[in-house]
Amino acid sequence: THLVSALHPLHVRFGIQKVFVATMQAISGAGYPGVASMDILDNVVPYIGGEEEKMEQKEPHKLLGKFNGAKIEYANLVVSAHCNRVPVLDGHLEVVSIEFAQKPTQEEIIQAWRDYKPLPQQLELPSAPQPAVIYLDEPNRPQPRLDRMAGSIPGMATTAGRLRPDPLFDYKFVLLGHNTVRGAAGGSLLNAELLLAHGYLGQAAATWAGALELA
């Protein structure tokens, strides 16, 4: 979720061709009962089952793609991912390198993040943070403990920082997102608000009510 939130405004403006990402994912992302304490204390687990395959083969390509009226046309980009479980309670930190079709300046990237206003923000939905992406200028940010609850709706924004040139790609940066707020419960709530704003929940409720009457 947070990776795509940071990539989407850049892909729209400049076209992204390649992405390398290494994630440091909080233990809460493993759910309950999660990772055994003796496995994660004083340790990093360099494997999360299915996560790298999802990032490399499907998720960003689908979410950055376009709907042609019949199906989603996946975005044409290459993604390489390393996923690690780290001893942090909440908040996934990701280091990202990107190569563009049209290389922008650093200032243009930061401005694209600041201008980014996806549909939930345009509709001013209750759970939509303003802005969607926060850029921090400090050289040691974002950090999970300090920034996972950043934003007008705590935990719902994506925080980015440390944007700089990359000797292998074009640019690299760090991003942070709260995995159990925006990544799970809050994201589901925002989806429901979006469906309601477009009238889909009202139609569904009427359909369910009619089905119950027939039963």
Short mmCIF file of C-alpha atoms in Angstrom, two decimals:
data_model
loop_
_atom_site.label_atom_id
_atom_site.label_comp_id
_atom_site.label_asym_id
_atom_site.label_seq_id
_atom_site.Cartn_x
_atom_site.Cartn_y
_atom_site.Cartn_z
CA THR A 1 0.00 0.00 0.00
CA HIS A 2 2.58 2.56 1.08
CA LEU A 3 5.04 1.70 -1.67
CA VAL A 4 2.40 2.26 -4.32
CA SER A 5 1.23 5.47 -2.60
CA ALA A 6 4.74 6.86 -3.00
CA LEU A 7 5.24 5.50 -6.53
CA HIS A 8 1.89 6.42 -8.08
CA PRO A 9 2.34 10.19 -8.44
CA LEU A 10 5.85 9.61 -9.81
CA HIS A 11 4.67 6.97 -12.28
CA VAL A 12 1.89 9.24 -13.55
CA ARG A 13 4.24 12.18 -14.17
CA PHE A 14 7.51 10.57 -15.18
CA GLY A 15 6.91 6.88 -15.88
CA ILE A 16 8.66 4.31 -13.70
CA GLN A 17 10.58 1.52 -15.44
CA LYS A 18 12.45 -0.25 -12.63
CA VAL A 19 12.06 -0.50 -8.86
CA PHE A 20 14.33 -2.07 -6.26
CA VAL A 21 12.89 -2.24 -2.76
CA ALA A 22 14.10 -3.72 0.52
CA THR A 23 11.48 -3.78 3.26
CA MET A 24 11.92 -3.87 7.02
CA GLN A 25 8.51 -5.03 8.18
CA ALA A 26 7.15 -4.81 11.71
CA ILE A 27 6.25 -7.90 13.69
CA SER A 28 2.57 -6.88 13.82
CA GLY A 29 2.46 -7.52 10.09
CA ALA A 30 2.70 -11.23 10.79
CA GLY A 31 -0.70 -11.16 12.53
CA TYR A 32 -1.59 -13.21 15.60
CA PRO A 33 0.15 -15.17 17.09
CA GLY A 34 2.82 -13.70 14.80
CA VAL A 35 6.55 -14.34 15.04
CA ALA A 36 7.84 -16.33 18.02
CA SER A 37 9.57 -13.97 20.45
CA MET A 38 12.78 -16.00 20.53
CA ASP A 39 12.96 -15.81 16.73
CA ILE A 40 12.71 -12.02 16.50
CA LEU A 41 14.37 -10.65 19.66
CA ASP A 42 17.88 -9.36 18.86
CA ASN A 43 17.37 -10.59 15.33
CA VAL A 44 16.23 -9.88 11.78
CA VAL A 45 14.46 -12.60 9.79
CA PRO A 46 15.39 -12.15 6.10
CA TYR A 47 12.34 -13.94 4.73
CA ILE A 48 8.57 -13.38 4.71
CA GLY A 49 6.70 -16.12 2.90
CA GLY A 50 5.02 -14.99 -0.33
CA GLU A 51 5.80 -11.31 0.18
CA GLU A 52 8.59 -10.92 -2.36
CA GLU A 53 6.67 -12.82 -5.03
CA LYS A 54 3.64 -10.58 -4.47
CA MET A 55 5.70 -7.42 -4.84
CA GLU A 56 7.68 -8.61 -7.84
CA GLN A 57 4.93 -10.24 -9.86
CA LYS A 58 1.60 -8.59 -9.14
CA GLU A 59 0.77 -5.96 -6.53
CA PRO A 60 2.57 -2.79 -7.78
CA HIS A 61 1.89 -3.68 -11.42
CA LYS A 62 -1.83 -4.01 -10.75
CA LEU A 63 -2.21 -0.94 -8.53
CA LEU A 64 -0.19 1.25 -10.89
CA GLY A 65 -2.09 -0.07 -13.89
CA LYS A 66 -5.14 1.29 -15.69
CA PHE A 67 -8.71 0.02 -16.00
CA ASN A 68 -9.73 -0.15 -19.65
CA GLY A 69 -13.42 -0.71 -18.94
CA ALA A 70 -13.18 -4.49 -18.98
CA LYS A 71 -10.04 -5.34 -17.04
CA ILE A 72 -6.97 -3.87 -15.39
CA GLU A 73 -4.00 -3.41 -17.70
CA TYR A 74 -0.94 -3.97 -15.53
CA ALA A 75 1.78 -1.33 -15.48
CA ASN A 76 4.88 -2.26 -17.45
CA LEU A 77 7.67 -2.10 -14.88
CA VAL A 78 10.23 -4.42 -13.29
CA VAL A 79 10.29 -4.81 -9.50
CA SER A 80 12.96 -6.54 -7.41
CA ALA A 81 12.19 -6.98 -3.70
CA HIS A 82 13.85 -8.15 -0.49
CA CYS A 83 11.48 -8.53 2.48
CA ASN A 84 12.69 -8.72 6.08
CA ARG A 85 10.94 -9.06 9.45
CA VAL A 86 12.45 -6.72 12.05
CA PRO A 87 11.85 -6.29 15.82
CA VAL A 88 9.66 -3.18 15.49
CA LEU A 89 6.08 -3.26 16.80
CA ASP A 90 4.35 -1.25 14.06
CA GLY A 91 5.39 0.46 10.85
CA HIS A 92 6.99 -0.92 7.71
CA LEU A 93 10.14 0.90 6.57
CA GLU A 94 11.20 0.50 2.94
CA VAL A 95 14.30 1.62 1.06
CA VAL A 96 13.50 2.17 -2.60
CA SER A 97 15.52 2.80 -5.77
CA ILE A 98 13.76 3.80 -8.98
CA GLU A 99 14.57 4.31 -12.65
CA PHE A 100 12.34 6.56 -14.74
CA ALA A 101 11.38 6.74 -18.39
CA GLN A 102 11.80 10.51 -18.12
CA LYS A 103 14.26 11.38 -15.36
CA PRO A 104 12.97 14.24 -13.19
CA THR A 105 14.88 16.48 -10.81
CA GLN A 106 14.76 15.90 -7.07
CA GLU A 107 12.64 19.02 -6.71
CA GLU A 108 10.15 17.69 -9.26
CA ILE A 109 9.83 14.40 -7.34
CA ILE A 110 9.19 16.17 -4.04
CA GLN A 111 6.69 18.48 -5.72
CA ALA A 112 4.88 15.49 -7.24
CA TRP A 113 4.48 14.02 -3.76
CA ARG A 114 3.25 17.32 -2.34
CA ASP A 115 0.77 17.80 -5.20
CA TYR A 116 -0.51 14.22 -5.01
CA LYS A 117 -4.23 14.21 -4.39
CA PRO A 118 -5.83 10.85 -5.19
CA LEU A 119 -9.59 10.39 -5.25
CA PRO A 120 -10.13 9.91 -1.47
CA GLN A 121 -8.35 13.21 -0.84
CA GLN A 122 -10.30 14.94 -3.62
CA LEU A 123 -13.55 13.76 -2.03
CA GLU A 124 -12.27 14.76 1.43
CA LEU A 125 -13.28 11.41 2.89
CA PRO A 126 -13.12 11.22 6.71
CA SER A 127 -10.22 8.73 6.77
CA ALA A 128 -8.21 10.33 3.93
CA PRO A 129 -5.09 12.11 5.23
CA GLN A 130 -4.16 15.52 3.88
CA PRO A 131 -1.60 15.28 2.34
CA ALA A 132 -1.45 11.67 1.21
CA VAL A 133 2.38 11.65 1.13
CA ILE A 134 4.51 13.60 3.61
CA TYR A 135 8.12 14.40 2.71
CA LEU A 136 10.59 14.96 5.56
CA ASP A 137 13.80 16.91 4.95
CA GLU A 138 15.72 15.59 7.98
CA PRO A 139 18.59 13.24 7.00
CA ASN A 140 17.58 10.55 9.52
CA ARG A 141 13.85 10.35 8.84
CA PRO A 142 11.39 8.74 8.56
CA GLN A 143 11.64 6.41 11.57
CA PRO A 144 8.93 4.00 12.75
CA ARG A 145 8.80 5.21 16.34
CA LEU A 146 8.73 8.88 15.36
CA ASP A 147 6.72 8.93 12.15
CA ARG A 148 4.34 5.97 11.87
CA MET A 149 1.45 8.09 13.23
CA ALA A 150 2.26 11.15 11.11
CA GLY A 151 -0.41 13.03 9.21
CA SER A 152 -3.78 14.66 9.67
CA ILE A 153 -5.34 11.21 10.19
CA PRO A 154 -2.74 9.47 12.39
CA GLY A 155 -1.24 6.42 10.72
CA MET A 156 -2.97 6.88 7.36
CA ALA A 157 -0.33 8.89 5.46
CA THR A 158 2.81 7.63 3.74
CA THR A 159 6.00 9.33 4.91
CA ALA A 160 9.03 9.66 2.62
CA GLY A 161 12.53 11.01 3.11
CA ARG A 162 16.22 10.79 2.19
CA LEU A 163 15.62 11.36 -1.53
CA ARG A 164 18.96 11.42 -3.32
CA PRO A 165 20.65 10.30 -6.57
CA ASP A 166 21.30 6.59 -7.01
CA PRO A 167 24.47 5.43 -8.83
CA LEU A 168 22.71 2.35 -10.23
CA PHE A 169 19.20 3.72 -10.82
CA ASP A 170 18.06 7.36 -10.99
CA TYR A 171 17.01 8.09 -7.40
CA LYS A 172 16.62 6.37 -4.05
CA PHE A 173 14.56 7.23 -0.98
CA VAL A 174 13.11 5.83 2.23
CA LEU A 175 9.41 5.47 2.96
CA LEU A 176 7.40 4.49 6.01
CA GLY A 177 3.81 3.41 6.53
CA HIS A 178 1.76 2.11 9.43
CA ASN A 179 0.94 -1.46 8.49
CA THR A 180 -1.98 -2.04 10.87
CA VAL A 181 -3.62 1.37 10.38
CA ARG A 182 -3.38 2.27 6.68
CA GLY A 183 -2.22 -1.18 5.66
CA ALA A 184 -5.12 -3.02 7.28
CA ALA A 185 -8.03 -1.63 9.32
CA GLY A 186 -7.77 1.99 8.23
CA GLY A 187 -7.33 1.05 4.61
CA SER A 188 -10.48 -1.08 4.74
CA LEU A 189 -12.39 1.79 6.32
CA LEU A 190 -11.18 4.19 3.62
CA ASN A 191 -12.27 1.72 0.93
CA ALA A 192 -15.72 1.54 2.52
CA GLU A 193 -15.95 5.35 2.59
CA LEU A 194 -15.01 5.44 -1.09
CA LEU A 195 -17.65 2.84 -1.97
CA LEU A 196 -20.24 4.79 0.00
CA ALA A 197 -19.30 8.05 -1.72
CA HIS A 198 -19.89 6.39 -5.11
CA GLY A 199 -23.22 4.89 -4.03
CA TYR A 200 -22.16 1.26 -4.14
CA LEU A 201 -22.92 0.50 -0.51
CA GLY A 202 -26.43 1.88 -0.86
CA GLN A 203 -27.11 -0.38 -3.84
CA ALA A 204 -25.69 -3.36 -2.00
CA ALA A 205 -27.80 -2.64 1.07
CA ALA A 206 -30.94 -2.45 -1.06
CA THR A 207 -30.05 -5.73 -2.77
CA TRP A 208 -29.45 -7.45 0.57
CA ALA A 209 -32.72 -6.11 1.95
CA GLY A 210 -34.61 -7.40 -1.08
CA ALA A 211 -32.98 -10.80 -0.74
CA LEU A 212 -33.96 -10.98 2.92
CA GLU A 213 -37.57 -10.12 2.09
CA LEU A 214 -37.69 -12.87 -0.53
CA ALA A 215 -36.23 -15.34 1.94
#
